[in-house]
């Protein structure tokens, strides 16, 4: 489709792409005044992703006002760009006919992304408003398991028989009635529709018309099974610098294509999930969650942490008599536990990352474990010595200095072991190792730290 | 260049792209036997990124052996794919002529990536072996500050005058002597070389020859200043689903182009940096670091943590008499601190992510702070009540139950404030908020937790 309008850089008062203060203030003013004309004028130059950000940043009340004032101007792409949590909220405010119209304009993979999280009746309501071809495409995508290549791919592909020449392929493209909005390769297929190679459009445009396509295929060619986990898809794109890759069904027949921009979105989401999970936050948390939702999303892990903290307190309670006889132990014991918790978190984070990037495998596991334990021993020795000095000067009891040094040394080693073995075990059990978050590793370090420090004190000091 | 060899999916015994156990074992065997033929046969089908992973997974000794046995087979792309830390180690083992040959084959942006971390003499040595055009390109890229678009871009662009037609642009591409390996748009430029629009190759191939290029430009067009931080570049690609974007100098003249695959690598690295920094690990840490390097990279933060832990212990010491009179306080106080630390880490993580995705801005800061404090108050009330029950049953002192409930409630609120205000303040000061890692936030929660719990105990219990 010819298009003469140039959309320019987003409104921003700096170079870093954040929405400008002036713009947001103007929009809020327009909402207050119910001034539809100004609202549309202000948001017209914005990319749908920026309008989605705007919706995420304003209050729930202003959000509702904006969607209502927007009316039929509401663009389907804004829905695609919204956080999952907010999307349902916004869709509930949209009038049914505006919603239907907004969704109808989207590409099938974006529609899948929007409807897959809805409940059955809401999903049905949207599917019914689609044109037949789109509805079939969306339904077929939904037949693949969640978070797989089949859900991620676009079904519209550009392919050519493997025996064609550059000229034949070029003529085909020029005469094709409808081509996908974005595509980067012509996929060569054999007579059974099995993809056998990719030709870039640049190669196609610059090569001689008589050359067979098989002479200009890309060196690297990666085919993705439709049932592959989207996390692995993103990994493949990142690892092999893919731009687009054909997706095949179990009979190796071409069923769709995934492009790098979709893979980049998945990579970003997977990172977000990891980072939130490691901190013990529900991985769908977003700033626009209500207070109650946010509190719930964090309470689960706080509850797990409470149980493990009580367990650690139980260890202290075992040595209540010891602590009662020497209050310096109560003063110093949090240092042993805190240093252990920190070292454990460091090792755990490195391990979770290494598992995600497939740098930690069965082949090098033992070497990495040995390395982590050695690192723990080195830092344990260093900080044990420092703390021996501090405790010696502070409380003037040489034996206490020795006890804290030994306890810290051993706790750092335990922290290293916990930090690497817990995520590795979870990975083996097919549980996301990022769930080896705070609570698990710090339980190990707290329990070991308190037990060693107070246990050694009970035997050596009193 | 015509190419008839099809490189197939990497050797893997599963679908998830990890290197197969068999392959690694075979390579190690070949290294042991100094069997060059087998080594090359085994690694031939691998993508350079996989060979780099292989080098990262084996021991330093095997690594040296592999590079030496490889000899002149060593491919420059392997260097590009290696971790920064390992790259220097490998380059030190390569013979100077093999290194020169390996680097010479790379695209200029990849050469920049390799030489930018080297010291002056090593950098000079490599630059001298390059062809003139490449050397100038690399030197010009190095003249831009580190981590900017100017370093990231390729200098080879495909552009056309804005008044050309589709046919003229097509003919130009067909007759061009040399085109970049990968390109996705023809960039329209005005007579002063200012980029004014992008035309996709797909549009070029499928549009009528007589159409002016300006009629088929992309709706969204984003120009990137050469001095822009690469983190913002990655953000723009992710936010606006860009595939490639022209880079301009301060006079708005076209100087290069950035493609999405490079932006994806930056996005991945920025995430890695954030996640490691938040855990207090040096952000260049990798599994192939030596034990000493790894220990050093973590000792800095452990040392900061030691200081803050001693500070927290100092707070306990203020109340040593109180603890001495009631040992239950020593048993329970870590629970208050641990729950605070966990809640603070949750809020901090959500805040750091929201700052990175530009969802937390000056406009909504107050609302978000109020929200976090409310979440802290809700969970503080919930877990305060639970702990009151636990402490009441455990120690049978009703007043102790009341004290721990109040202390936990207030500590959770302090944790929320610390978790959001510390990263926001760092961001204001232009320090990476991910550095608001464990130590800072948990110091606040430890100090506040111990102070409140023991202080309230001193006044209300004894």
Tab-separated table of C-alpha atoms in Angstrom, chain A residues 254-420:
chain	number	residue	atom	x	y	z
A	254	UNK	CA	6.208	-25.257	6.018
A	255	UNK	CA	3.422	-23.787	8.175
A	256	UNK	CA	4.660	-20.287	8.947
A	257	UNK	CA	7.567	-17.974	9.541
A	258	UNK	CA	9.001	-16.250	12.613
A	259	UNK	CA	10.790	-12.907	12.261
A	260	UNK	CA	13.463	-11.477	14.508
A	261	UNK	CA	11.282	-8.659	15.877
A	262	UNK	CA	8.963	-11.245	17.446
A	263	UNK	CA	11.967	-13.163	18.785
A	264	UNK	CA	13.311	-9.961	20.329
A	265	UNK	CA	10.026	-9.393	22.161
A	266	UNK	CA	10.224	-12.941	23.542
A	267	UNK	CA	13.854	-12.468	24.619
A	268	UNK	CA	12.860	-9.288	26.442
A	269	UNK	CA	9.923	-10.998	28.153
A	270	UNK	CA	12.009	-14.007	29.203
A	271	UNK	CA	14.597	-11.718	30.782
A	272	UNK	CA	11.876	-9.813	32.617
A	273	UNK	CA	10.404	-13.082	33.852
A	274	UNK	CA	13.811	-14.286	35.113
A	275	UNK	CA	14.654	-11.072	36.897
A	276	UNK	CA	11.253	-10.845	38.603
A	277	UNK	CA	11.214	-14.529	39.532
A	278	UNK	CA	14.660	-14.341	41.090
A	279	UNK	CA	13.446	-11.483	43.265
A	280	UNK	CA	10.356	-13.467	44.251
A	281	UNK	CA	7.893	-11.244	42.419
A	282	UNK	CA	5.031	-12.698	40.387
A	283	UNK	CA	6.363	-12.688	36.837
A	284	UNK	CA	3.345	-10.898	35.467
A	285	UNK	CA	3.805	-7.959	37.806
A	286	UNK	CA	3.547	-4.537	36.246
A	287	UNK	CA	3.404	-0.987	37.532
A	288	UNK	CA	-0.214	-0.679	36.532
A	289	UNK	CA	-1.374	-3.569	38.744
A	290	UNK	CA	-3.805	-2.539	41.436
A	291	UNK	CA	-2.474	-2.377	45.003
A	292	UNK	CA	-4.299	-5.572	45.928
A	293	UNK	CA	-2.980	-7.488	42.892
A	294	UNK	CA	0.566	-6.289	43.537
A	295	UNK	CA	0.355	-7.230	47.220
A	296	UNK	CA	-0.969	-10.699	46.323
A	297	UNK	CA	1.733	-11.213	43.683
A	298	UNK	CA	4.418	-10.665	46.300
A	299	UNK	CA	2.749	-12.261	49.315
A	300	UNK	CA	3.322	-15.805	48.047
A	301	UNK	CA	7.095	-15.476	48.170
A	302	UNK	CA	7.027	-13.450	51.365
A	303	UNK	CA	5.088	-16.319	52.897
A	304	UNK	CA	7.686	-18.858	51.712
A	305	UNK	CA	10.341	-16.533	53.107
A	306	UNK	CA	8.494	-16.336	56.413
A	307	UNK	CA	8.533	-20.116	56.753
A	308	UNK	CA	12.232	-20.332	55.969
A	309	UNK	CA	12.999	-17.416	58.305
A	310	UNK	CA	11.124	-19.204	61.083
A	311	UNK	CA	13.190	-22.301	60.309
A	312	UNK	CA	16.379	-20.249	60.708
A	313	UNK	CA	15.033	-18.817	63.954
A	314	UNK	CA	14.415	-22.359	65.123
A	315	UNK	CA	18.137	-22.976	64.672
A	316	UNK	CA	18.920	-19.951	66.851
A	317	UNK	CA	16.411	-21.199	69.403
A	318	UNK	CA	18.363	-24.482	69.639
A	319	UNK	CA	21.239	-22.421	70.965
A	320	UNK	CA	19.146	-20.042	73.105
A	321	UNK	CA	21.172	-20.954	76.217
A	322	UNK	CA	24.441	-20.182	74.444
A	323	UNK	CA	23.179	-16.789	73.247
A	324	UNK	CA	21.845	-16.113	76.743
A	325	UNK	CA	25.337	-16.573	78.157
A	326	UNK	CA	27.064	-14.311	75.645
A	327	UNK	CA	25.086	-11.511	74.054
A	328	UNK	CA	27.924	-10.742	71.610
A	329	UNK	CA	26.766	-13.798	69.678
A	330	UNK	CA	23.375	-12.173	69.042
A	331	UNK	CA	25.157	-9.082	67.809
A	332	UNK	CA	27.481	-10.925	65.426
A	333	UNK	CA	25.329	-13.754	64.091
A	334	UNK	CA	23.449	-11.631	61.499
A	335	UNK	CA	26.796	-10.766	59.872
A	336	UNK	CA	27.594	-14.430	59.215
A	337	UNK	CA	24.135	-15.021	57.766
A	338	UNK	CA	24.076	-11.827	55.706
A	339	UNK	CA	27.474	-12.469	54.106
A	340	UNK	CA	26.383	-16.014	53.304
A	341	UNK	CA	23.121	-14.817	51.808
A	342	UNK	CA	24.925	-12.317	49.613
A	343	UNK	CA	27.496	-14.785	48.348
A	344	UNK	CA	24.752	-17.350	47.709
A	345	UNK	CA	22.757	-14.830	45.696
A	346	UNK	CA	25.837	-13.953	43.637
A	347	UNK	CA	26.512	-17.585	42.766
A	348	UNK	CA	22.831	-18.254	42.125
A	349	UNK	CA	22.536	-15.321	39.719
A	350	UNK	CA	25.607	-16.360	37.741
A	351	UNK	CA	24.266	-19.927	37.614
A	352	UNK	CA	20.758	-18.968	36.499
A	353	UNK	CA	22.223	-16.796	33.724
A	354	UNK	CA	24.628	-19.514	32.622
A	355	UNK	CA	21.778	-22.013	32.424
A	356	UNK	CA	19.677	-19.573	30.393
A	357	UNK	CA	22.493	-18.968	27.930
A	358	UNK	CA	23.308	-22.699	27.838
A	359	UNK	CA	26.870	-21.993	28.983
A	360	UNK	CA	26.469	-24.361	31.935
A	361	UNK	CA	25.966	-27.910	30.715
A	362	UNK	CA	26.468	-31.484	31.860
A	363	UNK	CA	29.975	-31.366	30.345
A	364	UNK	CA	31.347	-28.541	32.420
A	365	UNK	CA	29.118	-28.797	35.499
A	366	UNK	CA	31.792	-30.342	37.709
A	367	UNK	CA	34.407	-27.830	36.714
A	368	UNK	CA	32.012	-24.950	37.385
A	369	UNK	CA	30.980	-26.383	40.773
A	370	UNK	CA	34.635	-26.773	41.759
A	371	UNK	CA	35.282	-23.225	40.613
A	372	UNK	CA	32.378	-21.779	42.604
A	373	UNK	CA	33.447	-23.649	45.727
A	374	UNK	CA	37.003	-22.351	45.291
A	375	UNK	CA	35.692	-18.798	44.880
A	376	UNK	CA	33.627	-19.277	48.039
A	377	UNK	CA	36.658	-20.622	49.916
A	378	UNK	CA	38.848	-17.705	48.806
A	379	UNK	CA	36.338	-15.023	49.754
A	380	UNK	CA	35.394	-16.980	52.866
A	381	UNK	CA	39.020	-16.969	53.997
A	382	UNK	CA	39.393	-13.263	53.193
A	383	UNK	CA	36.240	-12.065	54.958
A	384	UNK	CA	36.642	-14.585	57.771
A	385	UNK	CA	40.010	-13.019	58.553
A	386	UNK	CA	38.643	-9.484	58.352
A	387	UNK	CA	35.743	-10.360	60.662
A	388	UNK	CA	38.091	-12.105	63.092
A	389	UNK	CA	39.938	-8.800	63.381
A	390	UNK	CA	36.735	-6.795	63.778
A	391	UNK	CA	35.237	-9.166	66.369
A	392	UNK	CA	38.534	-9.415	68.244
A	393	UNK	CA	38.833	-5.647	68.579
A	394	UNK	CA	35.133	-5.146	69.268
A	395	UNK	CA	34.611	-7.755	72.000
A	396	UNK	CA	38.190	-8.571	73.063
A	397	UNK	CA	37.612	-12.345	73.087
A	398	UNK	CA	40.243	-14.105	70.901
A	399	UNK	CA	38.287	-17.371	70.799
A	400	UNK	CA	35.217	-15.491	69.482
A	401	UNK	CA	37.380	-14.137	66.682
A	402	UNK	CA	38.432	-17.663	65.749
A	403	UNK	CA	34.853	-18.957	65.871
A	404	UNK	CA	33.480	-16.255	63.584
A	405	UNK	CA	36.343	-16.738	61.107
A	406	UNK	CA	35.711	-20.481	60.827
A	407	UNK	CA	31.925	-20.010	60.669
A	408	UNK	CA	32.206	-17.416	57.908
A	409	UNK	CA	34.644	-19.509	55.897
A	410	UNK	CA	32.394	-22.571	55.970
A	411	UNK	CA	29.206	-20.554	55.380
A	412	UNK	CA	30.696	-18.998	52.231
A	413	UNK	CA	31.463	-22.475	50.904
A	414	UNK	CA	27.945	-23.640	51.745
A	415	UNK	CA	26.581	-20.520	50.012
A	416	UNK	CA	28.530	-21.361	46.855
A	417	UNK	CA	27.225	-24.928	46.883
A	418	UNK	CA	23.641	-23.825	47.515
A	419	UNK	CA	23.871	-21.078	44.908
A	420	UNK	CA	24.904	-23.498	42.188
